[in-house]
Amino acid sequence: MQGIEILLRNVIISIIILILLKINKKQQNKKGHIIGVLFFIFIMNVIFGLTGISPISGFHTDIRIDEISYIPVVSTLGMVKEVFNTAVVENIPRNETILYLGANIFGNILMFGPLGLLLPLLWKYFRKFSKTVLFGFLVSFTIEFSQLFLARGTDIDDLILNTIGTMLGYLTFVVFHKLFPKFTEKFTVEHGVEKLSWNILPVICVIIPYLVTVILGFYDRAILLAR
């Protein structure tokens, strides 16, 4: 059922974005760019799905300080210690323990890598390192801020790792663009202030998946509580 919901969510959001692409007469639509934008939307849905911004598991309106980890590295070190202690008690193989830790730590980096790669690939505005990294930082910050009101903790380490992932994604684009410049240009459009719909399109590609995820979360929670 969850897979069907994710598919439906991607279809709805993709239709909305395609309409925005269609009504923009000032830009010549490239097929590569449209495909890239749809993949960007898919990535945002994956990010919001994995980070758990849906209120289906519960939410609250007060900010709980004890659920905020605002000192860098502390929560990560605590997690490492707890995982190794659990592994010793439950006799879990060391390689499985390391694999689990790697998935948790490097997963936060890898998750934002595509974001750092796709932004400069799709829009020339993001060909500047600082603009791409700032965008990735703000997306991650939005997620962590949302988790203040959900049944999850807010962790500055996640923010740092997500931003590092955005940086690495951007650097991957730089290398790829130097090796295959003609190929990357097939996906790119100008991103000027005078072309309003394109100026806000990257933001829309984040906001709409975010809102759809949250709204569907409230809907699913209402259904669960009604049973």
GROMACS .gro file of C-alpha atoms in nm:
model
  227
    1MET     CA    1   0.000   0.000   0.000
    2GLN     CA    2   0.285   0.235   0.084
    3GLY     CA    3   0.445   0.171  -0.256
    4ILE     CA    4   0.120   0.265  -0.431
    5GLU     CA    5   0.099   0.584  -0.226
    6ILE     CA    6   0.456   0.682  -0.316
    7LEU     CA    7   0.386   0.615  -0.684
    8LEU     CA    8   0.064   0.818  -0.672
    9ARG     CA    9   0.245   1.101  -0.497
   10ASN     CA   10   0.513   1.113  -0.767
   11VAL     CA   11   0.251   1.110  -1.044
   12ILE     CA   12   0.050   1.396  -0.892
   13ILE     CA   13   0.354   1.613  -0.829
   14SER     CA   14   0.501   1.538  -1.171
   15ILE     CA   15   0.178   1.647  -1.342
   16ILE     CA   16   0.182   1.978  -1.153
   17ILE     CA   17   0.545   2.045  -1.246
   18LEU     CA   18   0.486   1.946  -1.609
   19ILE     CA   19   0.204   2.200  -1.626
   20LEU     CA   20   0.444   2.467  -1.498
   21LEU     CA   21   0.698   2.364  -1.760
   22LYS     CA   22   0.433   2.377  -2.031
   23ILE     CA   23   0.297   2.722  -1.949
   24ASN     CA   24   0.642   2.879  -1.948
   25LYS     CA   25   0.673   3.029  -2.296
   26LYS     CA   26   0.998   3.214  -2.231
   27GLN     CA   27   1.211   2.902  -2.211
   28GLN     CA   28   1.261   2.638  -2.476
   29ASN     CA   29   1.191   2.309  -2.304
   30LYS     CA   30   1.458   2.046  -2.348
   31LYS     CA   31   1.352   1.684  -2.319
   32GLY     CA   32   1.662   1.613  -2.113
   33HIS     CA   33   1.575   1.896  -1.877
   34ILE     CA   34   1.217   1.778  -1.830
   35ILE     CA   35   1.337   1.424  -1.755
   36GLY     CA   36   1.591   1.568  -1.512
   37VAL     CA   37   1.326   1.775  -1.334
   38LEU     CA   38   1.102   1.470  -1.295
   39PHE     CA   39   1.396   1.276  -1.150
   40PHE     CA   40   1.467   1.571  -0.918
   41ILE     CA   41   1.107   1.546  -0.793
   42PHE     CA   42   1.153   1.172  -0.737
   43ILE     CA   43   1.469   1.239  -0.535
   44MET     CA   44   1.289   1.495  -0.319
   45ASN     CA   45   1.011   1.243  -0.250
   46VAL     CA   46   1.273   0.984  -0.151
   47ILE     CA   47   1.447   1.234   0.079
   48PHE     CA   48   1.124   1.341   0.250
   49GLY     CA   49   1.016   0.977   0.277
   50LEU     CA   50   1.342   0.858   0.434
   51THR     CA   51   1.374   1.150   0.676
   52GLY     CA   52   1.024   1.095   0.811
   53ILE     CA   53   0.865   1.440   0.790
   54SER     CA   54   0.520   1.280   0.770
   55PRO     CA   55   0.314   1.337   1.088
   56ILE     CA   56   0.155   0.990   1.061
   57SER     CA   57   0.350   0.864   1.365
   58GLY     CA   58   0.248   1.159   1.579
   59PHE     CA   59   0.319   1.528   1.628
   60HIS     CA   60   0.313   1.795   1.896
   61THR     CA   61   0.296   2.175   1.897
   62ASP     CA   62   0.557   2.239   2.166
   63ILE     CA   63   0.932   2.236   2.113
   64ARG     CA   64   1.100   1.977   2.336
   65ILE     CA   65   1.457   2.075   2.412
   66ASP     CA   66   1.551   1.722   2.522
   67GLU     CA   67   1.479   1.597   2.168
   68ILE     CA   68   1.726   1.843   2.011
   69SER     CA   69   2.090   1.749   1.959
   70TYR     CA   70   2.256   2.085   1.889
   71ILE     CA   71   2.619   2.000   1.969
   72PRO     CA   72   2.802   1.857   1.665
   73VAL     CA   73   2.931   1.496   1.676
   74VAL     CA   74   2.790   1.421   2.024
   75SER     CA   75   2.481   1.233   1.903
   76THR     CA   76   2.682   1.041   1.641
   77LEU     CA   77   2.937   0.927   1.899
   78GLY     CA   78   2.653   0.831   2.131
   79MET     CA   79   2.492   0.625   1.856
   80VAL     CA   80   2.821   0.449   1.778
   81LYS     CA   81   2.873   0.363   2.145
   82GLU     CA   82   2.515   0.238   2.185
   83VAL     CA   83   2.529   0.024   1.870
   84PHE     CA   84   2.859  -0.141   1.971
   85ASN     CA   85   2.730  -0.207   2.324
   86THR     CA   86   2.414  -0.365   2.182
   87ALA     CA   87   2.624  -0.573   1.942
   88VAL     CA   88   2.829  -0.710   2.233
   89VAL     CA   89   2.522  -0.794   2.443
   90GLU     CA   90   2.330  -0.956   2.156
   91ASN     CA   91   2.641  -1.113   1.999
   92ILE     CA   92   2.595  -0.937   1.665
   93PRO     CA   93   2.885  -0.988   1.418
   94ARG     CA   94   3.126  -0.696   1.400
   95ASN     CA   95   3.095  -0.658   1.023
   96GLU     CA   96   2.715  -0.626   1.051
   97THR     CA   97   2.759  -0.362   1.320
   98ILE     CA   98   3.000  -0.159   1.108
   99LEU     CA   99   2.770  -0.194   0.808
  100TYR     CA  100   2.476  -0.064   1.011
  101LEU     CA  101   2.674   0.235   1.136
  102GLY     CA  102   2.802   0.309   0.786
  103ALA     CA  103   2.449   0.303   0.647
  104ASN     CA  104   2.331   0.547   0.915
  105ILE     CA  105   2.621   0.791   0.891
  106PHE     CA  106   2.707   0.781   0.521
  107GLY     CA  107   2.342   0.739   0.429
  108ASN     CA  108   2.284   1.100   0.533
  109ILE     CA  109   2.564   1.206   0.299
  110LEU     CA  110   2.461   0.992   0.003
  111MET     CA  111   2.097   1.095   0.035
  112PHE     CA  112   2.178   1.459  -0.052
  113GLY     CA  113   2.441   1.379  -0.315
  114PRO     CA  114   2.186   1.371  -0.601
  115LEU     CA  115   2.052   1.710  -0.490
  116GLY     CA  116   2.397   1.868  -0.520
  117LEU     CA  117   2.445   1.702  -0.859
  118LEU     CA  118   2.106   1.781  -1.014
  119LEU     CA  119   2.079   2.149  -0.917
  120PRO     CA  120   2.375   2.271  -1.128
  121LEU     CA  121   2.296   2.013  -1.396
  122LEU     CA  122   1.941   2.142  -1.447
  123TRP     CA  123   1.982   2.516  -1.379
  124LYS     CA  124   2.282   2.736  -1.460
  125TYR     CA  125   2.195   2.955  -1.163
  126PHE     CA  126   2.330   2.679  -0.940
  127ARG     CA  127   2.664   2.654  -1.119
  128LYS     CA  128   2.804   2.845  -0.820
  129PHE     CA  129   2.916   2.623  -0.534
  130SER     CA  130   2.779   2.852  -0.263
  131LYS     CA  131   2.428   2.867  -0.412
  132THR     CA  132   2.399   2.490  -0.445
  133VAL     CA  133   2.532   2.425  -0.094
  134LEU     CA  134   2.301   2.690   0.054
  135PHE     CA  135   2.002   2.530  -0.119
  136GLY     CA  136   2.094   2.187   0.017
  137PHE     CA  137   2.150   2.333   0.363
  138LEU     CA  138   1.807   2.500   0.360
  139VAL     CA  139   1.634   2.179   0.249
  140SER     CA  140   1.803   1.987   0.531
  141PHE     CA  141   1.727   2.267   0.779
  142THR     CA  142   1.359   2.254   0.678
  143ILE     CA  143   1.354   1.881   0.748
  144GLU     CA  144   1.523   1.917   1.087
  145PHE     CA  145   1.297   2.209   1.181
  146SER     CA  146   0.990   2.002   1.089
  147GLN     CA  147   1.113   1.720   1.312
  148LEU     CA  148   1.091   1.955   1.611
  149PHE     CA  149   0.715   1.895   1.602
  150LEU     CA  150   0.718   1.526   1.510
  151ALA     CA  151   0.782   1.204   1.699
  152ARG     CA  152   1.148   1.224   1.597
  153GLY     CA  153   1.460   1.397   1.725
  154THR     CA  154   1.630   1.696   1.564
  155ASP     CA  155   2.002   1.645   1.510
  156ILE     CA  156   2.261   1.898   1.395
  157ASP     CA  157   2.480   1.610   1.276
  158ASP     CA  158   2.216   1.524   1.016
  159LEU     CA  159   2.225   1.885   0.897
  160ILE     CA  160   2.605   1.876   0.868
  161LEU     CA  161   2.613   1.539   0.689
  162ASN     CA  162   2.335   1.640   0.448
  163THR     CA  163   2.525   1.958   0.361
  164ILE     CA  164   2.845   1.759   0.304
  165GLY     CA  165   2.645   1.533   0.072
  166THR     CA  166   2.529   1.837  -0.125
  167MET     CA  167   2.891   1.954  -0.155
  168LEU     CA  168   3.008   1.616  -0.283
  169GLY     CA  169   2.720   1.607  -0.530
  170TYR     CA  170   2.820   1.947  -0.665
  171LEU     CA  171   3.185   1.842  -0.698
  172THR     CA  172   3.070   1.531  -0.884
  173PHE     CA  173   2.884   1.756  -1.128
  174VAL     CA  174   3.194   1.973  -1.179
  175VAL     CA  175   3.404   1.670  -1.272
  176PHE     CA  176   3.132   1.524  -1.493
  177HIS     CA  177   3.073   1.860  -1.664
  178LYS     CA  178   3.443   1.898  -1.747
  179LEU     CA  179   3.458   1.549  -1.893
  180PHE     CA  180   3.128   1.560  -2.084
  181PRO     CA  181   3.026   1.927  -2.131
  182LYS     CA  182   2.809   1.866  -2.436
  183PHE     CA  183   2.615   1.594  -2.258
  184THR     CA  184   2.545   1.799  -1.944
  185GLU     CA  185   2.421   2.095  -2.148
  186LYS     CA  186   2.137   1.877  -2.278
  187PHE     CA  187   1.980   1.898  -1.932
  188THR     CA  188   2.045   2.264  -1.854
  189VAL     CA  189   1.835   2.577  -1.898
  190GLU     CA  190   1.900   2.939  -1.808
  191HIS     CA  191   1.779   3.049  -1.469
  192GLY     CA  192   1.720   3.422  -1.483
  193VAL     CA  193   1.511   3.656  -1.271
  194GLU     CA  194   1.323   3.772  -1.582
  195LYS     CA  195   1.191   3.418  -1.632
  196LEU     CA  196   0.981   3.402  -1.319
  197SER     CA  197   0.848   3.048  -1.348
  198TRP     CA  198   1.202   2.916  -1.393
  199ASN     CA  199   1.335   3.137  -1.119
  200ILE     CA  200   1.112   2.966  -0.864
  201LEU     CA  201   1.089   2.619  -1.020
  202PRO     CA  202   1.366   2.457  -0.808
  203VAL     CA  203   1.191   2.586  -0.495
  204ILE     CA  204   0.854   2.462  -0.620
  205CYS     CA  205   1.009   2.119  -0.686
  206VAL     CA  206   1.089   2.106  -0.314
  207ILE     CA  207   0.782   2.275  -0.165
  208ILE     CA  208   0.520   2.068  -0.348
  209PRO     CA  209   0.666   1.725  -0.250
  210TYR     CA  210   0.706   1.856   0.106
  211LEU     CA  211   0.345   1.974   0.131
  212VAL     CA  212   0.207   1.659  -0.032
  213THR     CA  213   0.406   1.440   0.210
  214VAL     CA  214   0.282   1.633   0.514
  215ILE     CA  215  -0.081   1.655   0.399
  216LEU     CA  216  -0.096   1.284   0.316
  217GLY     CA  217   0.063   1.214   0.654
  218PHE     CA  218  -0.216   1.400   0.834
  219TYR     CA  219  -0.473   1.220   0.619
  220ASP     CA  220  -0.326   0.876   0.693
  221ARG     CA  221  -0.304   0.959   1.064
  222ALA     CA  222  -0.670   1.063   1.069
  223ILE     CA  223  -0.767   0.731   0.910
  224LEU     CA  224  -0.561   0.535   1.164
  225LEU     CA  225  -0.714   0.721   1.458
  226ALA     CA  226  -1.064   0.671   1.319
  227ARG     CA  227  -1.027   0.291   1.320
   0.00000   0.00000   0.00000
